Coordinates of C-alpha atoms in Angstrom, one line a residue:
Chain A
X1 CA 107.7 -15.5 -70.4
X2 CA 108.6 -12.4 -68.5
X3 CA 110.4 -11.0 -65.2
X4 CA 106.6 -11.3 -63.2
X5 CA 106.2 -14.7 -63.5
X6 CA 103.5 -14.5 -64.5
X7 CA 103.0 -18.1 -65.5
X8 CA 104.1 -19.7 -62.3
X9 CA 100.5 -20.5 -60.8
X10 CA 99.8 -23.5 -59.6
X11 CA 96.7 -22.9 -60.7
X12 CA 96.8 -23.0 -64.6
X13 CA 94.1 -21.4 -65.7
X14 CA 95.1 -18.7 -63.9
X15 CA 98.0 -18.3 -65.8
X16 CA 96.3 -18.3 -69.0
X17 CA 93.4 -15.9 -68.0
X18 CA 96.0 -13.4 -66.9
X19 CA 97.9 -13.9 -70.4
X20 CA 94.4 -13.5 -72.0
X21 CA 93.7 -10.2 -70.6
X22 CA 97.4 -9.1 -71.5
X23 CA 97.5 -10.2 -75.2
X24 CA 93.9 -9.3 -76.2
X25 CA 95.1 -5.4 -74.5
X26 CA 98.2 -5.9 -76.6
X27 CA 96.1 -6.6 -79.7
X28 CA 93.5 -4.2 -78.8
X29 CA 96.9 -1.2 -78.4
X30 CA 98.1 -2.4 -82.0
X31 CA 94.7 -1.7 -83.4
X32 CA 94.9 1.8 -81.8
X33 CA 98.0 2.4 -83.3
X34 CA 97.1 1.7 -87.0
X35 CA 94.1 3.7 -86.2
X36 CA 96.5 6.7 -85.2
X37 CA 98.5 6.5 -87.9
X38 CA 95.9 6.1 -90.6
X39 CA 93.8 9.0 -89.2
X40 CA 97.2 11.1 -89.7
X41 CA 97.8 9.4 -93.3
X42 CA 93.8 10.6 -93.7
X43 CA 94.1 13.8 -92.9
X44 CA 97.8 14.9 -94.6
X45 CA 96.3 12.7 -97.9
X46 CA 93.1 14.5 -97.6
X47 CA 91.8 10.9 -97.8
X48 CA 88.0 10.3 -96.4
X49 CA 88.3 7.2 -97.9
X50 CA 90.9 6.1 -95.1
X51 CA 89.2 8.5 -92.8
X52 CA 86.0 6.7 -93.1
X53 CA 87.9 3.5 -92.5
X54 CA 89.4 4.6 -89.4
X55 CA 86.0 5.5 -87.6
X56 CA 84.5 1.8 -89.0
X57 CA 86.9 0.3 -86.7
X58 CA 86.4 2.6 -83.7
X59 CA 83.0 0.1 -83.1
X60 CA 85.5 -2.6 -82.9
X61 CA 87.5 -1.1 -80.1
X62 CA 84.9 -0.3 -77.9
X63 CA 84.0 -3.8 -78.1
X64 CA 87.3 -5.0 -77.4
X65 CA 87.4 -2.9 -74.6
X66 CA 83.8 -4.0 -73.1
X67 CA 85.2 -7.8 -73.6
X68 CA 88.5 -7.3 -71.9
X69 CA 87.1 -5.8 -69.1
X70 CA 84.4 -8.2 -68.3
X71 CA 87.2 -10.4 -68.8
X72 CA 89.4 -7.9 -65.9
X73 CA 86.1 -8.4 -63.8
X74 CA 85.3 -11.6 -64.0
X75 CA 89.1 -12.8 -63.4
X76 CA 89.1 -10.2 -60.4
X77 CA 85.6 -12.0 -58.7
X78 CA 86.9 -15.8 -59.3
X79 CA 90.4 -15.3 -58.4
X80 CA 91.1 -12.3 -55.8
X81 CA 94.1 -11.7 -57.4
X82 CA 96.9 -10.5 -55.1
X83 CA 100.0 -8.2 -55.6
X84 CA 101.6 -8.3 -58.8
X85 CA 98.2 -10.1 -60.2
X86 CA 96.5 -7.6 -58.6
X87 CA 98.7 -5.0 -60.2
X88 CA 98.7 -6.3 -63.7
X89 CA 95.0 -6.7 -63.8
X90 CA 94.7 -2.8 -62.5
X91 CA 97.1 -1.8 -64.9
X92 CA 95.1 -3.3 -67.7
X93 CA 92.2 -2.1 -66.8
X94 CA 93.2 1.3 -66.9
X95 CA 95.3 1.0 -69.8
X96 CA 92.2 -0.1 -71.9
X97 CA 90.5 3.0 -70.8
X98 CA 93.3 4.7 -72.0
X99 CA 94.1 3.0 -75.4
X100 CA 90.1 3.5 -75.7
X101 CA 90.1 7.0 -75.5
X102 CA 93.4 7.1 -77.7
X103 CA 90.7 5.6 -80.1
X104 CA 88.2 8.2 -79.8
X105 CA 90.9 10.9 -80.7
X106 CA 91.5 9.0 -83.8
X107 CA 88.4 9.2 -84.4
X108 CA 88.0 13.3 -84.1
X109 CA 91.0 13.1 -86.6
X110 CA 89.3 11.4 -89.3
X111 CA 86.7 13.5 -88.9
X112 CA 88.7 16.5 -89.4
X113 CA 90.3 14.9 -92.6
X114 CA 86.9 14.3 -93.9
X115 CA 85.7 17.8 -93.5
X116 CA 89.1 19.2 -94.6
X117 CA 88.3 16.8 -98.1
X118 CA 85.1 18.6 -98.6
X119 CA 86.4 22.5 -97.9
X120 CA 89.6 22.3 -99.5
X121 CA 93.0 21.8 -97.2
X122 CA 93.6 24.6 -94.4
X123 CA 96.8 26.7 -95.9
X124 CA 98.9 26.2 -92.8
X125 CA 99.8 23.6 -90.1
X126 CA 100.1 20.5 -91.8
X127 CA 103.8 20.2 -91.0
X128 CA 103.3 20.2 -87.4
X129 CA 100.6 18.0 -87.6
X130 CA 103.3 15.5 -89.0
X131 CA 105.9 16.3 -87.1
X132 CA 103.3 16.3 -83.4
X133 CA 101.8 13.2 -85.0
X134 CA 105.1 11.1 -85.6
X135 CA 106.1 11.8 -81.7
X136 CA 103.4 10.1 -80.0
X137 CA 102.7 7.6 -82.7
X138 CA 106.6 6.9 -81.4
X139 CA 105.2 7.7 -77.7
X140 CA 102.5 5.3 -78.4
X141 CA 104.6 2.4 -79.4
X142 CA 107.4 2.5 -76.9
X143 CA 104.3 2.3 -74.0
X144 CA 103.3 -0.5 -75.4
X145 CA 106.3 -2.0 -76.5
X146 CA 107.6 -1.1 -72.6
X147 CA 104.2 -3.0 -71.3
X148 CA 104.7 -6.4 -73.4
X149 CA 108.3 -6.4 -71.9
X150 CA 107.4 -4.8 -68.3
X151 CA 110.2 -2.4 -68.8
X152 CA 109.4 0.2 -66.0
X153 CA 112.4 2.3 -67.0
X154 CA 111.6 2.6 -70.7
X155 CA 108.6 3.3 -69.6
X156 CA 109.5 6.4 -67.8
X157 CA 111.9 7.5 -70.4
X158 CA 108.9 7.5 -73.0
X159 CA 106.7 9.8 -70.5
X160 CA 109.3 12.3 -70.5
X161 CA 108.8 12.5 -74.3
X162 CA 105.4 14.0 -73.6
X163 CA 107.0 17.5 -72.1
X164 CA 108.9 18.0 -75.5
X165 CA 104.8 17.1 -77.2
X166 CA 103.4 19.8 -74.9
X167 CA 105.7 22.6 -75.9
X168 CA 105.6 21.9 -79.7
X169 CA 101.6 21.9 -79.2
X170 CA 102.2 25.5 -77.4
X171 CA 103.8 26.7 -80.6
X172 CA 102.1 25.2 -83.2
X173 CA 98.9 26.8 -81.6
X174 CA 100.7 30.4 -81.3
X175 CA 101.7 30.1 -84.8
X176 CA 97.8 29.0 -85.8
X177 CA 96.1 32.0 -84.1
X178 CA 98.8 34.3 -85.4
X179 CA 98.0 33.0 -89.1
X180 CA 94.3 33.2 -88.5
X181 CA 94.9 36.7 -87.7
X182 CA 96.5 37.3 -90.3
X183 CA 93.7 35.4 -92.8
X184 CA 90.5 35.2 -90.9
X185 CA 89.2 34.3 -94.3
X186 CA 90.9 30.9 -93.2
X187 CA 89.6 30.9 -89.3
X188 CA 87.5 27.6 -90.0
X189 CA 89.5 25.3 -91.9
X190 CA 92.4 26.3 -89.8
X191 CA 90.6 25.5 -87.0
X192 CA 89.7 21.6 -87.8
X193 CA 93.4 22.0 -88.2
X194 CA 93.7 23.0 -84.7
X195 CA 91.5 20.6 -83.3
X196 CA 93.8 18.0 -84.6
X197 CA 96.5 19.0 -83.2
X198 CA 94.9 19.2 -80.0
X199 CA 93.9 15.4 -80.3
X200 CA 97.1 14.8 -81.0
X201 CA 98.4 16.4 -77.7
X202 CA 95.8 14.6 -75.9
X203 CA 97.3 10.8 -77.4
X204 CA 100.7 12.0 -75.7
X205 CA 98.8 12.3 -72.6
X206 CA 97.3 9.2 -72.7
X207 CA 100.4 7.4 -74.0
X208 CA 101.9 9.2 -70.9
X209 CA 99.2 7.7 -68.7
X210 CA 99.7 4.0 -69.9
X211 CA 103.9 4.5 -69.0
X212 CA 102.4 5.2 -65.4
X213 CA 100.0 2.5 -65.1
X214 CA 103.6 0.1 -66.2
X215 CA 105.6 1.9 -63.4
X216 CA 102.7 0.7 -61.1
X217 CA 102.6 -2.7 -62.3
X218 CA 106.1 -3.6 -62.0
X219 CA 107.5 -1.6 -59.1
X220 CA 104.1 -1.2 -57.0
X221 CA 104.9 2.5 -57.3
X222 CA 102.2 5.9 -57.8
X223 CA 104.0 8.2 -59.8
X224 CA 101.1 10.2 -61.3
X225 CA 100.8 13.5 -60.6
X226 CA 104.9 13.5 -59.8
X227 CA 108.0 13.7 -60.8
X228 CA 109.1 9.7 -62.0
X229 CA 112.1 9.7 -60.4
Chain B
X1 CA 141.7 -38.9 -51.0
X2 CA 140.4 -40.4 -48.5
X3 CA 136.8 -41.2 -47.1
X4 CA 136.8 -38.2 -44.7
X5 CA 138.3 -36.0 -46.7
X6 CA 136.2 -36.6 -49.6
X7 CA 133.3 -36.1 -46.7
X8 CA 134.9 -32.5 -46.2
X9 CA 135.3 -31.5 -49.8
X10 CA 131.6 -32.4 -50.2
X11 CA 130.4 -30.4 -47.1
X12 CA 131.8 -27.5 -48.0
X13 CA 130.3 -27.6 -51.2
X14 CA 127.0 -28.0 -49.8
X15 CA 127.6 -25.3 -47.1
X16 CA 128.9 -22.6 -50.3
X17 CA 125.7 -20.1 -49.5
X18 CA 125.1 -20.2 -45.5
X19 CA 121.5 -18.7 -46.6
X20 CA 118.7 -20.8 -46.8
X21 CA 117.0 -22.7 -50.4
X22 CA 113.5 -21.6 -49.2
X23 CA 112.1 -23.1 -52.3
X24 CA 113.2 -23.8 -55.8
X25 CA 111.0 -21.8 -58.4
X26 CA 108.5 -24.5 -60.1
X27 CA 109.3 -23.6 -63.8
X28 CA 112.5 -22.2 -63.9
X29 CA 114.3 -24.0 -61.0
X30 CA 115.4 -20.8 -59.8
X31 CA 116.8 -20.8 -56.0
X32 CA 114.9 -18.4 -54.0
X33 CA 116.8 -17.6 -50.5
X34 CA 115.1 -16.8 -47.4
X35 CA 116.4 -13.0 -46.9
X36 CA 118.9 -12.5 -43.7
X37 CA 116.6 -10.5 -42.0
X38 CA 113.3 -9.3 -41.9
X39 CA 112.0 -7.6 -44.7
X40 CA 109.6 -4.9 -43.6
X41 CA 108.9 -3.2 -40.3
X42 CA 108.6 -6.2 -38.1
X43 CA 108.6 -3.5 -35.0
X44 CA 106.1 -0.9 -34.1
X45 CA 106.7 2.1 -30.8
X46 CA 105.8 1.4 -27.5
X47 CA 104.2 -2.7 -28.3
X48 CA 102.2 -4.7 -26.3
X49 CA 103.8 -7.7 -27.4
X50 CA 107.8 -7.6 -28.0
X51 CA 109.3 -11.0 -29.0
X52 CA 113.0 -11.1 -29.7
X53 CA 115.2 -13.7 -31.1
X54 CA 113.0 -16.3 -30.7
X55 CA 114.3 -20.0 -31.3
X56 CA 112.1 -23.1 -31.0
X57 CA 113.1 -26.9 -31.2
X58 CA 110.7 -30.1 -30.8
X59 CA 113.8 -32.3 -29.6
X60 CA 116.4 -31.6 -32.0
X61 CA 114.8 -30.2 -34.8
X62 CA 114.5 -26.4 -34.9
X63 CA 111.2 -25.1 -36.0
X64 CA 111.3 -21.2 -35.2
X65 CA 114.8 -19.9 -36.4
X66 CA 115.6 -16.4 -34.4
X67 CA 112.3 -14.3 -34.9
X68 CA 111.6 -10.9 -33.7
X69 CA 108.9 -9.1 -34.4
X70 CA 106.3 -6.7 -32.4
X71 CA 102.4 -6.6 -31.8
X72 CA 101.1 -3.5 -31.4
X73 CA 98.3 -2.3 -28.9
X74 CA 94.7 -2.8 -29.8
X75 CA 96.2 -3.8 -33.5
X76 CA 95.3 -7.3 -35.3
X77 CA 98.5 -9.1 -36.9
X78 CA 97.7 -12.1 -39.2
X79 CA 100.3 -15.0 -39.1
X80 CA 100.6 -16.4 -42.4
X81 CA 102.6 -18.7 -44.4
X82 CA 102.5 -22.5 -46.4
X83 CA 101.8 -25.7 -43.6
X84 CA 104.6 -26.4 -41.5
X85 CA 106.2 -22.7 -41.4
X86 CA 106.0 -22.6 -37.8
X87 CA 103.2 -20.0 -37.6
X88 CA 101.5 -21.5 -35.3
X89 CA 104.3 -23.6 -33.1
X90 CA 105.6 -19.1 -33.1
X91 CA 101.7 -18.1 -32.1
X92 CA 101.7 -20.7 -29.4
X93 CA 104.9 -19.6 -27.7
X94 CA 102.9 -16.7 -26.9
X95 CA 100.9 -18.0 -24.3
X96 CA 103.2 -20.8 -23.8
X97 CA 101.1 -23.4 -24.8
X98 CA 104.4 -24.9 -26.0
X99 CA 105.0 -25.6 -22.1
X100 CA 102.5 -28.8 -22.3
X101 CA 104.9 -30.7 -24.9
X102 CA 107.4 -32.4 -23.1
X103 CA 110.5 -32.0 -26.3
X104 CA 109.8 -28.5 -27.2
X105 CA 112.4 -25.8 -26.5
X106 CA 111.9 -22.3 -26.4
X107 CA 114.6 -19.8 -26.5
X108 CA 114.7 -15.6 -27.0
X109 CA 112.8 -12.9 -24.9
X110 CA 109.1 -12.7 -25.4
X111 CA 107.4 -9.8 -23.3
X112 CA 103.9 -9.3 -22.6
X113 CA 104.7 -5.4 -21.3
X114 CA 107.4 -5.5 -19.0
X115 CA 106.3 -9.3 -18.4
X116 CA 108.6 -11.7 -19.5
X117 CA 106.2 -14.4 -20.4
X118 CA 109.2 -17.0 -19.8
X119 CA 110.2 -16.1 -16.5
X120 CA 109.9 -19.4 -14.1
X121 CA 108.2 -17.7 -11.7
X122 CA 105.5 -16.8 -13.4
X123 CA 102.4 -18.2 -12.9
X124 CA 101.5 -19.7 -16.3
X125 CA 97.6 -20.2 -15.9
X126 CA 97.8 -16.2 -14.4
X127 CA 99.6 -15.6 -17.9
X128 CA 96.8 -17.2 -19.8
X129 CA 94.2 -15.2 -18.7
X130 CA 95.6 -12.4 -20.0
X131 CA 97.0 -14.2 -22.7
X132 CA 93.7 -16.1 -24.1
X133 CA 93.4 -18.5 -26.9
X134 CA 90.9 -19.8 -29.3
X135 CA 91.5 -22.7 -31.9
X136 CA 90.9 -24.1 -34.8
X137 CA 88.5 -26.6 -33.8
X138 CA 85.5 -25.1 -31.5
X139 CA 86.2 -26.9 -28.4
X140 CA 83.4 -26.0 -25.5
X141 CA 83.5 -27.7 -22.2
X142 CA 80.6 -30.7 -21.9
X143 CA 78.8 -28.2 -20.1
X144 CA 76.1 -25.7 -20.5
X145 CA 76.5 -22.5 -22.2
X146 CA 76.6 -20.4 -19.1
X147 CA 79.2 -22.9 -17.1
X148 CA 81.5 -22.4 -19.9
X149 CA 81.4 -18.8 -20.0
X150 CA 81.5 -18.3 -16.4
X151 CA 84.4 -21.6 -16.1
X152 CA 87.2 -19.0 -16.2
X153 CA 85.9 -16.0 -14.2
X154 CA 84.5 -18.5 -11.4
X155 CA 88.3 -20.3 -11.0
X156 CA 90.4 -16.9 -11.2
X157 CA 87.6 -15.5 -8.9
X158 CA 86.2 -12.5 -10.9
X159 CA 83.1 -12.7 -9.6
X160 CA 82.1 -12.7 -6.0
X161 CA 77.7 -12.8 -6.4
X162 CA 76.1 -14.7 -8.5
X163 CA 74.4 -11.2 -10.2
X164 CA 78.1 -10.6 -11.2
X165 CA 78.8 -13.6 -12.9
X166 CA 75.4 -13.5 -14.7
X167 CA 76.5 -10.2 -15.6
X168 CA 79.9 -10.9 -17.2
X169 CA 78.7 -14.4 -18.8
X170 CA 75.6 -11.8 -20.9
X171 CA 78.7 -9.1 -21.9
X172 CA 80.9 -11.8 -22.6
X173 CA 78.3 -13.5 -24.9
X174 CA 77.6 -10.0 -26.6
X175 CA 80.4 -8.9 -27.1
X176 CA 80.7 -11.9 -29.4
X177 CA 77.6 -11.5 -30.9
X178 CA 76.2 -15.0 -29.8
X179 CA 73.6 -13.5 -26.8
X180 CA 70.8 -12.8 -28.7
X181 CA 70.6 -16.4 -30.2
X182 CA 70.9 -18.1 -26.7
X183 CA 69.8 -16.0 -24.7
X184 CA 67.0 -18.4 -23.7
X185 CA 68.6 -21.5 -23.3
X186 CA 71.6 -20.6 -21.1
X187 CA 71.2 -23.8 -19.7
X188 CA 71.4 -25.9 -22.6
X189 CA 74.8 -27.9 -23.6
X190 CA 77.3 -25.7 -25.1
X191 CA 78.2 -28.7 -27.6
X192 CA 74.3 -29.1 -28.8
X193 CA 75.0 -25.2 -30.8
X194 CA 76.3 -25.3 -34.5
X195 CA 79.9 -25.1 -35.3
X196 CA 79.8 -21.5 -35.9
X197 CA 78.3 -20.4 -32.5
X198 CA 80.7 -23.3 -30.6
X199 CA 83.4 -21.0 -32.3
X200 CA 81.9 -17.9 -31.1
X201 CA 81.0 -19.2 -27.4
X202 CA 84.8 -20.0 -27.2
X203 CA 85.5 -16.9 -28.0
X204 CA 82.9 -15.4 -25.3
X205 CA 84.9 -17.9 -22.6
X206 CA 88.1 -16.4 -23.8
X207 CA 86.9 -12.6 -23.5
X208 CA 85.1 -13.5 -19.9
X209 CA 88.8 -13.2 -18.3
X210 CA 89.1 -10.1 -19.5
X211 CA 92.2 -10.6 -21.6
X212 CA 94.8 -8.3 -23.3
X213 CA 95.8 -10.3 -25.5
X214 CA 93.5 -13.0 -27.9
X215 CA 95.6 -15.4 -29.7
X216 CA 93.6 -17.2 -32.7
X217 CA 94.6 -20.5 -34.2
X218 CA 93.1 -20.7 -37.7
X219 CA 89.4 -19.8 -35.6
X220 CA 87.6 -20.1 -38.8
X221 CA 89.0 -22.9 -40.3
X222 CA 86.4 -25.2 -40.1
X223 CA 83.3 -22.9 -40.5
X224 CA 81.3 -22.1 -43.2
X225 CA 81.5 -18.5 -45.1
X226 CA 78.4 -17.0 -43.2
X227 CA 80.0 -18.3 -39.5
X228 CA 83.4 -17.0 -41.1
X229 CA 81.9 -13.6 -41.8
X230 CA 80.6 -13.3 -38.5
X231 CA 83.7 -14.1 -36.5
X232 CA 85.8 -11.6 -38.8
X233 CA 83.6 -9.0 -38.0
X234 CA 83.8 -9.9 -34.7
X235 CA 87.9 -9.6 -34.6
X236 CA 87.2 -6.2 -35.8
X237 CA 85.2 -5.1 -32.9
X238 CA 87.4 -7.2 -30.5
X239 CA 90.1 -5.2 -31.4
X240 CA 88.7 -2.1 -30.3
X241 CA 89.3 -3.6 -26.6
X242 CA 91.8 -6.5 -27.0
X243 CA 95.2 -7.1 -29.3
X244 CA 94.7 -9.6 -31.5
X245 CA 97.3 -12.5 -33.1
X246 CA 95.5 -14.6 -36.0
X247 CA 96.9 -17.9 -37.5
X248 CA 94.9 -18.3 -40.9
X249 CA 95.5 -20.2 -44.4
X250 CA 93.0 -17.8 -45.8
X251 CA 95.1 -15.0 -47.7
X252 CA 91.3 -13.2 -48.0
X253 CA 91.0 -13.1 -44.0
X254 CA 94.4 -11.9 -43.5
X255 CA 93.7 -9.0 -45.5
X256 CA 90.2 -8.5 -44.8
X257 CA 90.7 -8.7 -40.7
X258 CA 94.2 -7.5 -40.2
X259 CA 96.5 -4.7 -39.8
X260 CA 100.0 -6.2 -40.1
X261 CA 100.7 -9.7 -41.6
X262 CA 104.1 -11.7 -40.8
X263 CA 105.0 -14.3 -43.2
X264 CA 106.4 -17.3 -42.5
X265 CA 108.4 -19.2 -44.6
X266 CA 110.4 -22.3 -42.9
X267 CA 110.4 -21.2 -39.6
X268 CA 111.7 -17.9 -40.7
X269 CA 110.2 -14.8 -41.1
X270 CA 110.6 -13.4 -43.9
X271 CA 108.6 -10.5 -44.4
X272 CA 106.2 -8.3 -41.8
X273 CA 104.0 -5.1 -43.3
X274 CA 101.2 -3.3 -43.0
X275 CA 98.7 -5.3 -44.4
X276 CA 97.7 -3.1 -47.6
X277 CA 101.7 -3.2 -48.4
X278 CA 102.0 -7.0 -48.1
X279 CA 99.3 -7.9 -50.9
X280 CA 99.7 -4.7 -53.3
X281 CA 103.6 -4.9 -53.2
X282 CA 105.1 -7.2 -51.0
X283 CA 108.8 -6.7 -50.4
X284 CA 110.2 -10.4 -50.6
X285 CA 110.0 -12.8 -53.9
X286 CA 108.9 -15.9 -51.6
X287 CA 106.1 -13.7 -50.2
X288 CA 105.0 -12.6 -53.1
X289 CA 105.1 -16.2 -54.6
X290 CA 103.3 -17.6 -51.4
X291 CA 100.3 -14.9 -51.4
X292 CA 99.5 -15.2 -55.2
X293 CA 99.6 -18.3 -55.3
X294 CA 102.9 -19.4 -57.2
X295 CA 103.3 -22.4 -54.2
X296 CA 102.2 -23.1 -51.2

């Protein structure tokens, strides 16, 4: 199945509890990523249609989330899982908080489309949003793509991506204020613009967060808060 | 070709890797070798314990093959490893309780200090007083409590008046946590308590020498999880005063009571840590396979 052996127990059920935990976070993270990419698709379409879609299925997460973890708990107090166990169910238990909150910024995205639908579209800013939005919708996949395969060193390849995110957010938020200078007329609606765009900085950081909590599962190593290599 | 020669062609294909097939992986048949040396930091400064190439052999089987590894002052190393890895043929070398079977052979240096442990001249009973061992099985004397507290003091003469003895038989007892519960029937058989405080009276009689060193054989083996609780927390104040060597089959007391943990594989050691290191990321693949359960 994969370079932890993780299906080597002697105990059987163990294996398939710990492969339950991984494939419902795996289902869970492909959730989150439609939800991403349809609060973009919302927002760029002006479609609260889709928008109001997107939050109906933020419920769903958080329930996913609640289930997998009492699943992480319950598999920690009958098992005492040990290193690389011990790892993986840490890992996914963090990860989960992360892909949660990954949600949540989804979430602030459709409601920006939605009240972008009702004042008319903001006059600047939408191709950043796109082009922020298509990075860590990439950043996104490769962590979980990287997690499925426990591929420590895609995984810190795709949290380098999130430096390049930061710096574009930088700009794009220089070039809002100095529009909104320019046109206070168009402070507000450029603002739910803004706030977008500072969700979408935040995915990156939690995409960037999930590489880490990979890094820890299959080499044992801390790398947050410093340099990967 | 003849017989002898096809004898040779077949050796050498057997002897291709001189390493050792610890185990073949369950699913994927996989070889997993027992590493050359060590993995880890089998050594520590300045030890209380140094053992050094140590080789034991019940007659011509070898059950220890060359292990070196360091116990620290006042530290608690666990001993762990699947049945038959030689944990505790290595833990009983120590105190050479090996001596009392008539085919083992022991070979290497193992110092106590500057003592070597297997120097001839030693006086071995001297050796296990400051050496002291307790077992897997509780095993008090048929005697009363007191008498088998005060056995070991009374025959390396510790105690000259009675009001001495009485007083290293109560500090004995406290110290592992058992006064209080017989205080009042001193008198009574030692074998009449449960197994839990036969456990933890064995212990007082091993502390009532005043030793350096306690070696434990699987101590908690055949207790139940309250007993168990209460002889782990007693290791941990134990080791305030004595170093501590523990045999266990319990991955969960390993980590709970230790500082270092040696693994065992074979007769070899494989890998020796700190404690946290060993189950969060253990260096070896057999280690890890042994501790989360993958065989054993």
């Amino acid at each position: 199945m994969d370079n932890l052996n993780l299906d080597q127990h002697i105990s059987r059920q163990f294996n398939d509890d710990l492969e339950e935990i991984r494939t419902s976070m795996l289902e869970m993270g492909g959730l989150v990523e439609r939800q991403v990419a349809d609060a973009i698709r919302a927002l760029e379409d002006a479609d609260s249609t889709l928008a109001d879609k997107v939050m109906e299925v933020e419920s769903r997460i958080d329930s996913m989330e609640m289930d997998i973890d009492d699943t992480c708990t319950t598999l920690i107090a009958r098992r005492q899982p040990a290193a690389s166990d011990l790892r993986m169910v840490l890992a996914v238990s963090k990860t989960l908080r992360d892909l949660e909150r990954i949600g949540d910024e989804a979430n602030k995205i459709a409601k920006m489309a939605i009240l972008l639908s009702e004042q008319g579209s903001a006059p600047r800013g939408y191709t950043e949003v796109r082009h922020i939005g298509n990075c860590v919708r990439k950043m996104l996949n490769d962590a979980l793509d990287a997690f499925s395969r426990f591929d420590a060193e895609s995984a810190i390849a795709t949290m380098k991506e999130d430096r390049q995110v930061d710096m574009d957010y930088k700009s794009a938020l220089r070039e809002m204020i100095t529009y909104m200078m320019e046109d206070p007329r168009s402070i507000s609606r450029s603002m739910n613009i803004l706030w977008t765009l500072r969700s979408l900085e935040r995915i990156g950081d939690h995409a960037k967060n999930i590489c880490e909590h990979i890094v820890y599962l299959v080499q044992g190593r801390d790398i947050r808060h410093r340099d990967p290599d | 070709m003849d017989i002898a020669e096809k004898m040779n062609v077949f050796q050498d294909a057997v002897q291709v890797d001189p390493r050792v097939v610890a185990q073949e992986h369950m699913m994927t048949g996989e070889n997993l070798y027992i590493p050359e040396k060590t993995v880890g930091a089998p050594f520590v400064d300045d030890p209380k314990m140094r053992m050094r190439d140590v080789n034991v052999f019940y007659g011509a089987d070898q059950a220890i093959h060359g292990v070196s590894l360091d116990i620290g002052k006042n530290e608690v190393v666990a001993l762990i490893g699947p049945s038959g890895c030689g944990k505790s043929t290595f833990l009983r070398c120590m105190n050479r309780m090996n001596d009392t079977i008539d085919i083992c052979r022991v070979e290497g240096s193992l110092h106590l200090e500057n003592q070597d442990i297997y120097d001839p001249k030693l006086d071995v009973v001297e050796l296990r007083a400051r050496v002291g061992m307790v077992f897997q099985k509780p095993n008090p004397f048929p005697k009363s409590i007191y008498d088998n507290v005060a056995y070991g003091p009374r025959i390396h003469g510790l105690a000259n008046r009675k009001t001495d003895l009485d007083e290293i038989v109560e500090n004995s007892l406290r110290k592992a946590g058992l006064w209080d519960e017989v205080k009042d029937r001193l008198d009574s058989a030692g074998t009449g308590l449960s197994g839990g405080q036969q456990q933890r009276l064995c212990i007082a009689r091993t502390i009532a020498v005043s030793p350096e060193v306690v070696l434990m054989d699987e101590p908690c083996s055949a207790l139940d999880p309250i007993a168990t609780a209460k002889i782990e927390e007693l290791i941990r104040e134990l080791s305030e005063s004595y170093t501590i060597a523990i045999v266990t089959h319990s991955m969960q007391q390993a980590a709970r009571v230790s500082q270092r943990t040696a693994y065992f594989h074979l007769g070899w050691l494989v890998e020796m840590n700190d404690t946290d290191t060993v189950f969060t990321k253990p260096q070896h693949e057999l280690t890890e396979s042994y501790i989360t359960g993958r065989f054993g």
